mmCIF file of C-alpha atoms (C1' of nucleotides) in Angstrom:
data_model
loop_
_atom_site.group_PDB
_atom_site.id
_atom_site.type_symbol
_atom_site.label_atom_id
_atom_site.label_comp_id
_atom_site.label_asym_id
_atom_site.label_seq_id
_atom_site.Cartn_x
_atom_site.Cartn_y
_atom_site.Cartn_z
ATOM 1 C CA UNK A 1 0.000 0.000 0.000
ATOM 2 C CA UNK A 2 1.276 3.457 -0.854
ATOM 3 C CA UNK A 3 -0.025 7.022 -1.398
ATOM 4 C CA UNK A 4 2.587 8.937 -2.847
ATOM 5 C CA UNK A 5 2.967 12.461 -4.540
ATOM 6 C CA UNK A 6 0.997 10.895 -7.384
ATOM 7 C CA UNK A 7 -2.228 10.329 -5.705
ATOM 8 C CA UNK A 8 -1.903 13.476 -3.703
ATOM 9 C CA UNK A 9 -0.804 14.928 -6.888
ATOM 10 C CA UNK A 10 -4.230 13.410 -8.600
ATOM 11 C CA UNK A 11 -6.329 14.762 -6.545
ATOM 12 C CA UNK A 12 -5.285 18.402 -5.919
ATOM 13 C CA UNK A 13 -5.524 18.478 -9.525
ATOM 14 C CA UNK A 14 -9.069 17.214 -9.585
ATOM 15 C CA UNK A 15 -10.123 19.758 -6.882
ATOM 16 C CA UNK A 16 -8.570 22.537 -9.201
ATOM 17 C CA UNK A 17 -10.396 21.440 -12.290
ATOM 18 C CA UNK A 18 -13.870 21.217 -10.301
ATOM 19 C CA UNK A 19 -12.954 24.398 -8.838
ATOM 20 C CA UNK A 20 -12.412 26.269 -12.056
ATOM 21 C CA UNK A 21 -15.258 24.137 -14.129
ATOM 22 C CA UNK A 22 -17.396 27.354 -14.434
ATOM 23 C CA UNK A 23 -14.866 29.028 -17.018
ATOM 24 C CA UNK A 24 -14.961 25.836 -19.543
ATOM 25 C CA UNK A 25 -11.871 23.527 -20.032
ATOM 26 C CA UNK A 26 -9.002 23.723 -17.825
ATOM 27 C CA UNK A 27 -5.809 23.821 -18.896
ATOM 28 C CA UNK A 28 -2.529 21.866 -17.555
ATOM 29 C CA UNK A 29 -0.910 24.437 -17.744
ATOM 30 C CA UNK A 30 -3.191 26.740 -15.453
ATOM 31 C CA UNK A 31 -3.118 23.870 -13.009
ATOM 32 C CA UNK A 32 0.632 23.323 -13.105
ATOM 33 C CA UNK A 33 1.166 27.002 -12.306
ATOM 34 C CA UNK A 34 -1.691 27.202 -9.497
ATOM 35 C CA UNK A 35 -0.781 23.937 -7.868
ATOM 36 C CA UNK A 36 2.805 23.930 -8.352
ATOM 37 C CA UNK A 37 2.949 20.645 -10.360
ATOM 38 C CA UNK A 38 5.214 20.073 -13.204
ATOM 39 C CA UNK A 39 3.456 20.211 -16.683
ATOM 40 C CA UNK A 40 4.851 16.769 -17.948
ATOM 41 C CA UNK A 41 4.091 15.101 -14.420
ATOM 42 C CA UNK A 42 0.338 16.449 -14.514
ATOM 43 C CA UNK A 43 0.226 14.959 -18.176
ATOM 44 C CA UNK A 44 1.187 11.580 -17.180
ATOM 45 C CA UNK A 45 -1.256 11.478 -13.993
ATOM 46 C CA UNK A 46 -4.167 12.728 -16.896
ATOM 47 C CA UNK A 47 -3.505 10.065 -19.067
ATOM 48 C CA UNK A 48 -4.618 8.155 -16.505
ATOM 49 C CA UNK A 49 -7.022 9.360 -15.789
ATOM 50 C CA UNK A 50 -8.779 9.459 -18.839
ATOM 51 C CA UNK A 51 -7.960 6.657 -19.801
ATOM 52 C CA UNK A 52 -10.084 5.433 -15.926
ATOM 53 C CA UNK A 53 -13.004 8.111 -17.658
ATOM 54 C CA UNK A 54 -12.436 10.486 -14.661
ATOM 55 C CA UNK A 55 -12.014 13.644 -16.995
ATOM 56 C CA UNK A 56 -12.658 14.288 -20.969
ATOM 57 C CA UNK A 57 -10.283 16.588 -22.909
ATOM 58 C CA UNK A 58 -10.471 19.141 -25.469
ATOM 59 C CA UNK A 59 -7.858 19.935 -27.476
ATOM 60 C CA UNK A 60 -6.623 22.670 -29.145
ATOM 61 C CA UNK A 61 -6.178 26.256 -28.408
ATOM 62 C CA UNK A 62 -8.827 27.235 -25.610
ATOM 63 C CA UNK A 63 -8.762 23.461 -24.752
ATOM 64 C CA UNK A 64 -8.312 21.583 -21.328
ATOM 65 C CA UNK A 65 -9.867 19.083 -19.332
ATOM 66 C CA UNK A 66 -12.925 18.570 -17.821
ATOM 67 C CA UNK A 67 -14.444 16.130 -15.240
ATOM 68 C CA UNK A 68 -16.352 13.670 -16.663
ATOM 69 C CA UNK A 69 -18.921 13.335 -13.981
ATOM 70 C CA UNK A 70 -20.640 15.910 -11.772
ATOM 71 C CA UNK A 71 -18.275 17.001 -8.369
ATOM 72 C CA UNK A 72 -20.748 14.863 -6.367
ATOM 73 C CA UNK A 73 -20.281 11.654 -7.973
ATOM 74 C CA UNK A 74 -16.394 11.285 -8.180
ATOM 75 C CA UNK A 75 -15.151 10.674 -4.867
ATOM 76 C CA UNK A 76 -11.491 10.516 -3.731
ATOM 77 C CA UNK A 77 -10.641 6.654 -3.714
ATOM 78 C CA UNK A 78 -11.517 6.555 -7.326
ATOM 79 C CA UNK A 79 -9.109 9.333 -8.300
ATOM 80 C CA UNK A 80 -6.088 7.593 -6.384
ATOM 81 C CA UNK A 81 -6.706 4.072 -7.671
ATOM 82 C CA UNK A 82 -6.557 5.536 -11.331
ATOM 83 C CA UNK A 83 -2.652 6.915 -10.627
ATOM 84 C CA UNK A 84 -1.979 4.468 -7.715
ATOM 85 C CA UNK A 85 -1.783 0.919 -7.866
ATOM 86 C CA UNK A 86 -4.104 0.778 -4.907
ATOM 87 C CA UNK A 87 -4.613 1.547 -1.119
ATOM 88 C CA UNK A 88 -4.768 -2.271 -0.678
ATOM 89 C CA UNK A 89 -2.896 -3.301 2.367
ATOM 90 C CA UNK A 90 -1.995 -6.515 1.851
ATOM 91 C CA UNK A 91 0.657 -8.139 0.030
ATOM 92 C CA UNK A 92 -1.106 -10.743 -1.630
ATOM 93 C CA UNK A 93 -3.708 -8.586 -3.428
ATOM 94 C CA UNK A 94 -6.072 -9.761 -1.108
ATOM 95 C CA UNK A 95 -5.523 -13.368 -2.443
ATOM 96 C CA UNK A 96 -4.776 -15.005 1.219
ATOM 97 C CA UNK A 97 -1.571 -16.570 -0.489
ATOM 98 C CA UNK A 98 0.611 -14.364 1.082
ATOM 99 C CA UNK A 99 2.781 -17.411 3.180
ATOM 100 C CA UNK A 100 3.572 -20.612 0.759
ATOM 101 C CA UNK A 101 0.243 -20.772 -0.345
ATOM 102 C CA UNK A 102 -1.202 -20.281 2.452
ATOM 103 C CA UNK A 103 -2.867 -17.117 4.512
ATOM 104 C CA UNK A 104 0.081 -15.224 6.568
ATOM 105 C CA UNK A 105 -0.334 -14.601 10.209
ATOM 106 C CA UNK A 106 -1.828 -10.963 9.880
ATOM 107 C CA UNK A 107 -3.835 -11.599 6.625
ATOM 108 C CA UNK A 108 -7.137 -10.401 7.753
ATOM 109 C CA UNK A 109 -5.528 -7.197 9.561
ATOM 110 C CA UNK A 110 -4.769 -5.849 6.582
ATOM 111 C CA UNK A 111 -7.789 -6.810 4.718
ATOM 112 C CA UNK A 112 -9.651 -4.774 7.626
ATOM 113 C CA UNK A 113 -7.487 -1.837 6.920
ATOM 114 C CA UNK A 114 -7.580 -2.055 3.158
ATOM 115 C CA UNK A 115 -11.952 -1.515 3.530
ATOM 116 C CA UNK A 116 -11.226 0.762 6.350
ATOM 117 C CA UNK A 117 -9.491 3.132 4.313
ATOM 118 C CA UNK A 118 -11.281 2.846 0.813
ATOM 119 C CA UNK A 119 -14.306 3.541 2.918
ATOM 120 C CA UNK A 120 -13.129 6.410 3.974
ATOM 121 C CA UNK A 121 -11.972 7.868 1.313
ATOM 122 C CA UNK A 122 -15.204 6.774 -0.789
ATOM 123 C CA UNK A 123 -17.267 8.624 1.194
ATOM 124 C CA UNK A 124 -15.737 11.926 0.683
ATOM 125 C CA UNK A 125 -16.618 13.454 -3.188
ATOM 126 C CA UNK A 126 -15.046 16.462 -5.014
ATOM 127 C CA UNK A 127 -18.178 18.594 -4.103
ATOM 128 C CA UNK A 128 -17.299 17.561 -0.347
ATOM 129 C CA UNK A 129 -13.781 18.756 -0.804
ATOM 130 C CA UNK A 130 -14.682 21.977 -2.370
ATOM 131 C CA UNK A 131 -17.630 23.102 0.052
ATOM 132 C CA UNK A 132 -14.673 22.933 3.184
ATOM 133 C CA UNK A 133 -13.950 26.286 4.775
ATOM 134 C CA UNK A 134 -9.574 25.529 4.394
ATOM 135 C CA UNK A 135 -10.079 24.317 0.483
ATOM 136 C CA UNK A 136 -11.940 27.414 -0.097
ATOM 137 C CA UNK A 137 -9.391 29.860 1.363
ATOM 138 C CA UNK A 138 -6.700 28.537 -0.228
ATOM 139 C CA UNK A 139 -8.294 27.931 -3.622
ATOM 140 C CA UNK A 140 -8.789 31.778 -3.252
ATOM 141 C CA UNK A 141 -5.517 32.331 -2.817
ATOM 142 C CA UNK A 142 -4.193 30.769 -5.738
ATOM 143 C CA UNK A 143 -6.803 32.404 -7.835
ATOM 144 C CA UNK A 144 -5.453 35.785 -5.967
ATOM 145 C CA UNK A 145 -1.916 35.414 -7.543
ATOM 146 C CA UNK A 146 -3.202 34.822 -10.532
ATOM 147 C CA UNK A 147 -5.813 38.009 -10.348
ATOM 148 C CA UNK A 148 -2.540 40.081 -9.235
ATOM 149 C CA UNK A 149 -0.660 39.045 -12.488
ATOM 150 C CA UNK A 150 -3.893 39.629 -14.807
ATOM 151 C CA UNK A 151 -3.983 43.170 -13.026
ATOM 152 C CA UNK A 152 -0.439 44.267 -13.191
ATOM 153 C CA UNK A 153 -0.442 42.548 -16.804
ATOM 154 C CA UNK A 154 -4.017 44.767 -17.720
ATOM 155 C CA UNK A 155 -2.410 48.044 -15.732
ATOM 156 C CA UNK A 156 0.850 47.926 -17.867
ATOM 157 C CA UNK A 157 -1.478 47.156 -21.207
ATOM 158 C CA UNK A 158 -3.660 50.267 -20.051
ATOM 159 C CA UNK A 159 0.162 52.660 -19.656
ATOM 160 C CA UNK A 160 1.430 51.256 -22.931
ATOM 161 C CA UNK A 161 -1.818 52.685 -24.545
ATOM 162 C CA UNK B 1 2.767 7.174 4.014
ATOM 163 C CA UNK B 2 3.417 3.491 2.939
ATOM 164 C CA UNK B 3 2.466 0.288 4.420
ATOM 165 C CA UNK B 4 5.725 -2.152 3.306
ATOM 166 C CA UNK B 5 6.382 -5.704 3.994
ATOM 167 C CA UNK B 6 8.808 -3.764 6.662
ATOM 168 C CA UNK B 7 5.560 -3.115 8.770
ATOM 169 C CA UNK B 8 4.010 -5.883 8.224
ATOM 170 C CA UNK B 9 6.585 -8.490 8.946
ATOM 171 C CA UNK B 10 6.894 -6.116 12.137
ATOM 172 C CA UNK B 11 3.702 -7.231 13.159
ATOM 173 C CA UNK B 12 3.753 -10.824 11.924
ATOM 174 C CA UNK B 13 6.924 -11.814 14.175
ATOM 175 C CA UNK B 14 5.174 -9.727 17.369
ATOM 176 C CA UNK B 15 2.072 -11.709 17.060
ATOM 177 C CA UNK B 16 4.334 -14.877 16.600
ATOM 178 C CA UNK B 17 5.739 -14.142 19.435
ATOM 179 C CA UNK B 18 3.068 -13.049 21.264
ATOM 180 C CA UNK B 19 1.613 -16.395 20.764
ATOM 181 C CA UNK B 20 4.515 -18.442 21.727
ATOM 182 C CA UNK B 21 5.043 -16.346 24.755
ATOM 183 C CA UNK B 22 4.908 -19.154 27.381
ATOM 184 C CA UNK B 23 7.788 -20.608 26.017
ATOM 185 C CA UNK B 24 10.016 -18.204 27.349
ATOM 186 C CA UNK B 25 12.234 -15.848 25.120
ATOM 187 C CA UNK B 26 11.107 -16.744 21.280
ATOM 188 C CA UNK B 27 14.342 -16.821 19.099
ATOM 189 C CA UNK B 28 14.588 -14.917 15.684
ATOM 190 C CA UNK B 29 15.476 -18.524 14.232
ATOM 191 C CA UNK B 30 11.891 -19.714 15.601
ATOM 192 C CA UNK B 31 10.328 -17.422 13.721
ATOM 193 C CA UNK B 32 12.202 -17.426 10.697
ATOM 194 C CA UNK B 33 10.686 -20.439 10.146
ATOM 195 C CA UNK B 34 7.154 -20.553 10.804
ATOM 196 C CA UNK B 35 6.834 -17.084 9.408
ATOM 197 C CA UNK B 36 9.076 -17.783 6.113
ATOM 198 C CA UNK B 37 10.952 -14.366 6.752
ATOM 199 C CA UNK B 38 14.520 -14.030 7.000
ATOM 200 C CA UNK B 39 16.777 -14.359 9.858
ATOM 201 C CA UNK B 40 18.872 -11.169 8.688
ATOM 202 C CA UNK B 41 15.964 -9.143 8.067
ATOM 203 C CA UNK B 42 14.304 -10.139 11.061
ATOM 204 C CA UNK B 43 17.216 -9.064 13.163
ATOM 205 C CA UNK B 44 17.264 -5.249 11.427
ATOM 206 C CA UNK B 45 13.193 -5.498 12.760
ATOM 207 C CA UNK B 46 13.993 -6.007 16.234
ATOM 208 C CA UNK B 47 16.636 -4.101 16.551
ATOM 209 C CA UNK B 48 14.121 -0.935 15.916
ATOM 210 C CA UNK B 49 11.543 -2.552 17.604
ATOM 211 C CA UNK B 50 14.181 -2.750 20.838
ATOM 212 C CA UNK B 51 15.376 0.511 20.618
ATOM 213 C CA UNK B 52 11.431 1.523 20.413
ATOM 214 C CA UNK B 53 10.961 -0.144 23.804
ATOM 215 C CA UNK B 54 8.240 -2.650 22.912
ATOM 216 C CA UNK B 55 10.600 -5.619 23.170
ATOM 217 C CA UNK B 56 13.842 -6.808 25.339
ATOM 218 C CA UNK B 57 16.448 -9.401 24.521
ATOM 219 C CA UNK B 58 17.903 -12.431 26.234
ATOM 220 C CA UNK B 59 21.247 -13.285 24.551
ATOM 221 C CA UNK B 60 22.676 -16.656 24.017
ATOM 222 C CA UNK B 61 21.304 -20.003 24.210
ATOM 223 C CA UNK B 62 18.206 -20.380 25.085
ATOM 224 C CA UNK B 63 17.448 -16.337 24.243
ATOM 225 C CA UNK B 64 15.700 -14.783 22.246
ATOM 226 C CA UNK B 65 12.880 -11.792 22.380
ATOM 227 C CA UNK B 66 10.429 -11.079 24.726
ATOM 228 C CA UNK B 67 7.331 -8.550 24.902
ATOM 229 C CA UNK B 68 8.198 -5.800 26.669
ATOM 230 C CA UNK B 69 4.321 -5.062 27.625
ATOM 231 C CA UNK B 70 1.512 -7.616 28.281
ATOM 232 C CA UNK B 71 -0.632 -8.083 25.005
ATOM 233 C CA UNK B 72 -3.475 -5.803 25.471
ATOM 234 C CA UNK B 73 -0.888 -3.013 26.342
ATOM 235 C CA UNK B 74 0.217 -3.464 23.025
ATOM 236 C CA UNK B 75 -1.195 -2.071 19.783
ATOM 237 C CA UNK B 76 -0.526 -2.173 16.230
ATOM 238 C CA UNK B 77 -0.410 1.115 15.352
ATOM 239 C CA UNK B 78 3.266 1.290 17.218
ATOM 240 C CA UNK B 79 4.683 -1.503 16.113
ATOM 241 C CA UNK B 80 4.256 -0.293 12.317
ATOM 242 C CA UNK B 81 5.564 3.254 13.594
ATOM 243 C CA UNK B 82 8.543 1.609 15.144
ATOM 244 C CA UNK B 83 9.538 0.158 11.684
ATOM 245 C CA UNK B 84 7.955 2.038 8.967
ATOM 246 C CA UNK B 85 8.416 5.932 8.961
ATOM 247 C CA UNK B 86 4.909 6.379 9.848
ATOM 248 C CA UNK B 87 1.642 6.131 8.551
ATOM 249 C CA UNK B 88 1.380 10.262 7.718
ATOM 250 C CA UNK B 89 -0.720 10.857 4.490
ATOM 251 C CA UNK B 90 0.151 14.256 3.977
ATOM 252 C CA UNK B 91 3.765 15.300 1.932
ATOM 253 C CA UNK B 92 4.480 18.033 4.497
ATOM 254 C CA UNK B 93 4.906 15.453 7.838
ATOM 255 C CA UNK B 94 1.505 17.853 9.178
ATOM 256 C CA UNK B 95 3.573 20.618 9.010
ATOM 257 C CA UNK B 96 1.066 22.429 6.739
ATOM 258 C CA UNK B 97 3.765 24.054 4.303
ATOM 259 C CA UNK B 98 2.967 21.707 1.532
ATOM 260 C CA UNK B 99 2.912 24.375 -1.180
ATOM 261 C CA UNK B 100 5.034 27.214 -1.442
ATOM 262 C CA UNK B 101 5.218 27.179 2.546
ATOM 263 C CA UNK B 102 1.179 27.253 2.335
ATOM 264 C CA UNK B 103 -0.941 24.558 2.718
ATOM 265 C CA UNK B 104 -1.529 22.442 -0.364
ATOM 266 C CA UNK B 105 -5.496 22.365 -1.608
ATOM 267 C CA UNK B 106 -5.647 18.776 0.168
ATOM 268 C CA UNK B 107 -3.753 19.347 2.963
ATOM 269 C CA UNK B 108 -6.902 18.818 5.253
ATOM 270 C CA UNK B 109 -7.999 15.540 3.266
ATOM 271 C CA UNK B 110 -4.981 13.794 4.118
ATOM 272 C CA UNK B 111 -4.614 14.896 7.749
ATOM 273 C CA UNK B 112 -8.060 13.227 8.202
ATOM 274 C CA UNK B 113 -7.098 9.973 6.423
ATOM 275 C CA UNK B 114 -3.795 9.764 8.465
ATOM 276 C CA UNK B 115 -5.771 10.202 11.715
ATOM 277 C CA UNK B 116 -8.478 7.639 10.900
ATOM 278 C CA UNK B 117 -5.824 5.163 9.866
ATOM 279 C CA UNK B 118 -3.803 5.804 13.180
ATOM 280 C CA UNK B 119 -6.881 5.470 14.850
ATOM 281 C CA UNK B 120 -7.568 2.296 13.433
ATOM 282 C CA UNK B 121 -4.396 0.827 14.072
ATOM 283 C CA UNK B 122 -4.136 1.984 17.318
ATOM 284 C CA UNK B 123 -6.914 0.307 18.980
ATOM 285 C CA UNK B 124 -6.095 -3.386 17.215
ATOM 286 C CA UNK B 125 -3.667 -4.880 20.577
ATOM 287 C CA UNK B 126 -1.870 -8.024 20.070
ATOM 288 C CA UNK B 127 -4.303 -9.375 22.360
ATOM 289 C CA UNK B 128 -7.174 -8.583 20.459
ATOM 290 C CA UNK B 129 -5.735 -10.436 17.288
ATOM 291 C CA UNK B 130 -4.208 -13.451 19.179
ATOM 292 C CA UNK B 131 -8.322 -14.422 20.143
ATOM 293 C CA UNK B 132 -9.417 -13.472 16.421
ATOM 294 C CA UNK B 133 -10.427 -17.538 14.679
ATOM 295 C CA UNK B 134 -7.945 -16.898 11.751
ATOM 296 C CA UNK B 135 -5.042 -16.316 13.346
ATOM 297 C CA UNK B 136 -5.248 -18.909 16.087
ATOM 298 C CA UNK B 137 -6.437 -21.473 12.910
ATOM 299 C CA UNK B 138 -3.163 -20.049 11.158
ATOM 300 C CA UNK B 139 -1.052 -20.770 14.120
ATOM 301 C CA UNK B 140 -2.138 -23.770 14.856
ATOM 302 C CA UNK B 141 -1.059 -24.815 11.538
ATOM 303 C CA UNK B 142 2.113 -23.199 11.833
ATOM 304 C CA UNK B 143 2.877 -25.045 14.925
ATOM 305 C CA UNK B 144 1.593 -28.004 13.816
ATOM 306 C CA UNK B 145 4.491 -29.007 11.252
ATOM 307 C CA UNK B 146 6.768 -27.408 13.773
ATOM 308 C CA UNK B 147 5.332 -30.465 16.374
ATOM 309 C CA UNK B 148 5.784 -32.567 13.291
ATOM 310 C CA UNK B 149 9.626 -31.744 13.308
ATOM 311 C CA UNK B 150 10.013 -32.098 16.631
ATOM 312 C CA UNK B 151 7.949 -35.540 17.015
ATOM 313 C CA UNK B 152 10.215 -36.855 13.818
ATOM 314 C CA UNK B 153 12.953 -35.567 15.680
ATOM 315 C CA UNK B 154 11.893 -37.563 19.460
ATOM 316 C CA UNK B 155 10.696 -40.740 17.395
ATOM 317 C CA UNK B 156 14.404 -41.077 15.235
ATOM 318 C CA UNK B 157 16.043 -39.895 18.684
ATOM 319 C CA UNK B 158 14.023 -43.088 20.561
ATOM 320 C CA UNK B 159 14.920 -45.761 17.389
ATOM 321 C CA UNK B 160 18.792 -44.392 17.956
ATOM 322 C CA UNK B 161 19.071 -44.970 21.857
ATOM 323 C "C1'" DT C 1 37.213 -23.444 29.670
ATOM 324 C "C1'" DT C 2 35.508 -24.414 25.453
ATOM 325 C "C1'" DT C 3 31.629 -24.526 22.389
ATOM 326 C "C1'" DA C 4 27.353 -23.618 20.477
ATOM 327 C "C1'" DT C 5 23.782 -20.526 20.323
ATOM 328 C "C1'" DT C 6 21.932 -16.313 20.098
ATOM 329 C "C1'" DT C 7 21.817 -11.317 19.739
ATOM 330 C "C1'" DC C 8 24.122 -7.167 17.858
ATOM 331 C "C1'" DC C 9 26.153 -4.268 14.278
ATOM 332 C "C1'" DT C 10 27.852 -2.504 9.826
ATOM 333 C "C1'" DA C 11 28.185 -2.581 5.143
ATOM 334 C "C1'" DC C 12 26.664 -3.895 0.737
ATOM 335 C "C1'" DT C 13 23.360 -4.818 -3.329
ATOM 336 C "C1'" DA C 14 19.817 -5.827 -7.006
ATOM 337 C "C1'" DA C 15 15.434 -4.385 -8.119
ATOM 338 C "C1'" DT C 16 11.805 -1.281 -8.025
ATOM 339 C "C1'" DT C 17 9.443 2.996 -7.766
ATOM 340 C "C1'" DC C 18 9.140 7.960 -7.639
ATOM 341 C "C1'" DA C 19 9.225 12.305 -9.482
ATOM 342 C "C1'" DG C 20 10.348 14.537 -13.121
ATOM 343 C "C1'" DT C 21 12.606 15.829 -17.819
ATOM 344 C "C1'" DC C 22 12.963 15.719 -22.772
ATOM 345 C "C1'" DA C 23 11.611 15.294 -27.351
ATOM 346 C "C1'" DA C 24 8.912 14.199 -30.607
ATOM 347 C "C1'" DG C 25 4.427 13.955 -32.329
ATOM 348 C "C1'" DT C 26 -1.141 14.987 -33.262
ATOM 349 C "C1'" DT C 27 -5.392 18.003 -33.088
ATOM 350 C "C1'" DT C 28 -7.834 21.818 -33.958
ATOM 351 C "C1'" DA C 29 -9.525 26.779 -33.060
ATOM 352 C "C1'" DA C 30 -8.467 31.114 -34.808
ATOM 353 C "C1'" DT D 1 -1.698 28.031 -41.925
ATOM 354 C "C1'" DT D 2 -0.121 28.459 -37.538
ATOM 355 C "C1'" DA D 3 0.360 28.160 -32.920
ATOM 356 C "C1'" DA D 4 -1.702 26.629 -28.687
ATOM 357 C "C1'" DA D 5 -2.747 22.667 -26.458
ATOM 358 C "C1'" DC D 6 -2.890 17.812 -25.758
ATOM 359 C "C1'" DT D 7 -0.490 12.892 -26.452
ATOM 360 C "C1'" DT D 8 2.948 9.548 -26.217
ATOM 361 C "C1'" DG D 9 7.172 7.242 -25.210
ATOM 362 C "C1'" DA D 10 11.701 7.068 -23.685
ATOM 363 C "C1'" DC D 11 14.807 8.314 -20.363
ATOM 364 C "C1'" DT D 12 17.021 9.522 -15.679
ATOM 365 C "C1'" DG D 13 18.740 10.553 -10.866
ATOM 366 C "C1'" DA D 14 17.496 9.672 -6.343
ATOM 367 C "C1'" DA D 15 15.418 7.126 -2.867
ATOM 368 C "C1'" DT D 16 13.563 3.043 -0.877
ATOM 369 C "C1'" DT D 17 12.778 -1.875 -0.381
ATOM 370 C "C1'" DA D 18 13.924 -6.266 0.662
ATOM 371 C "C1'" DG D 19 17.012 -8.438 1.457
ATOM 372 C "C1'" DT D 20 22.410 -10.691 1.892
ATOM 373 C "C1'" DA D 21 26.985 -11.160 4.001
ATOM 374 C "C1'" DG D 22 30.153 -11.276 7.542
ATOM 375 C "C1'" DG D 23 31.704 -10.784 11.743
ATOM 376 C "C1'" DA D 24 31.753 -9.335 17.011
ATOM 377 C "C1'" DA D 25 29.934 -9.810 21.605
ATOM 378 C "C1'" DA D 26 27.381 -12.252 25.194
ATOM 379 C "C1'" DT D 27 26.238 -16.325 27.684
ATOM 380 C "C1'" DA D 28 24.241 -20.977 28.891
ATOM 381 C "C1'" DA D 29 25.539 -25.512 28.689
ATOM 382 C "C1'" DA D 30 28.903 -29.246 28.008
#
DNA sequence: TTTATTTCCTACTAATTCAGTCAAGTTTAA
DNA sequence: TTAAACTTGACTGAATTAGTAGGAAATAAA
């Protein structure tokens, strides 16, 4: 079991794109800059997970990505099992083969966990995420640097006639 | 956060020798081989799991490990921290400075999953599991071809003199 | 006192994964 | 037609995992 800076990755990126759904497709490279992701790392984790039919694309200039479904019906554990292997905590795939064939000592521990954890994070959908008091003062502030740069970019447009 | 064979041969061999705990100090070569892991790796366990307090060593013949604690006073949730880093979901180690010394958007989302995993873990003792059906069917088992040794052993040892 | 057993300690290694870069494409709106 | 944007595949340095190897120290038993 793992979660790595490619689920956490996968999801922050997810919670952008529902946050900016309103102005049409999203593009990587908006995300990349407001997230602070590389653009070739966000295009491998999107690969993914279109390829899982978490997000459609549109290419082209204007272009982006979009979720596929509405922010209620993705949920979390579905976005890191499309870039993750899984958040399965055993180490036979759930198989019970784990010792010589047989089920290892601490088999059913980690089966516990395994559901423990994919419950959890099924429960909890992008429109969950986004309606929380922390993700919406942040996701402000991100927007914020980018509303300074369109201002000082429109203020030095408006001087240079 | 990861959950490695580390951690969970952690728990494996202090559930072994939870279970053999009558016997008096349980050697690493014991449960080498009724847990199939090795003897080397088994010693780089222990020697964390010693200098984490939760067992104490007997050296020379007839040594081996002990519990440091009685079973209930045990949980799992320590013995994976002893070995593993930890089971932290977020990047930052809850520091919050995830992005740009800000919190990431998901900062939050993975503080809760690292709690409810901790949480989870923490209130499975060694007790608990050592009544759980599996385990004490898998044990039995496991003990079983070690009585089979020992009786082939006795029987060839009576036919000798 | 010797010997066998066991822990203790350090160093090494092959394989895998992560996190990310680079370089070439293809699509398509303007 | 052109440039913005996505798509794909190959590649890489660093870190971690899952061990292995070899010996030193302690100690109970012979």
């Amino acid at each position: 079991m793992r979660l790595t800076t490619k689920g956490r990755y996968a999801v922050t990126a997810m919670l952008d794109l529902a946050i900016h759904a309103e102005d049409g497709p999203v593009s990587l490279n908006d995300i990349s800059g407001r997230q602070g992701i590389s653009l070739s790392y966000l295009e491998q984790l999107f690969a993914r997970l279109r390829r899982c039919g978490l997000v459609s694309s549109v290419r082209g200039p204007g272009g982006g990505y979009q979720l596929s479904r509405a922010t209620p019906e993705i949920n979390v554990a579905e976005i890191v099992d499309a870039v993750n292997e899984s958040m399965d905590a055993t180490r036979c795939n759930k198989q019970g083969n784990c010792q010589e064939g047989f089920e290892c000592l601490t088999h059913h521990l980690w089966l516990d966990l395994s559901d423990q954890i994919h419950e959890f994070l099924e429960k909890i959908s992008l429109e969950q995420l986004i309606s929380r008091n922390e993700i919406q003062q942040t996701a402000r502030r991100q927007d914020g640097n980018n509303d300074n740069r369109i201002e000082a970019f429109l203020s030095e447009a408006a001087v240079n006639g």
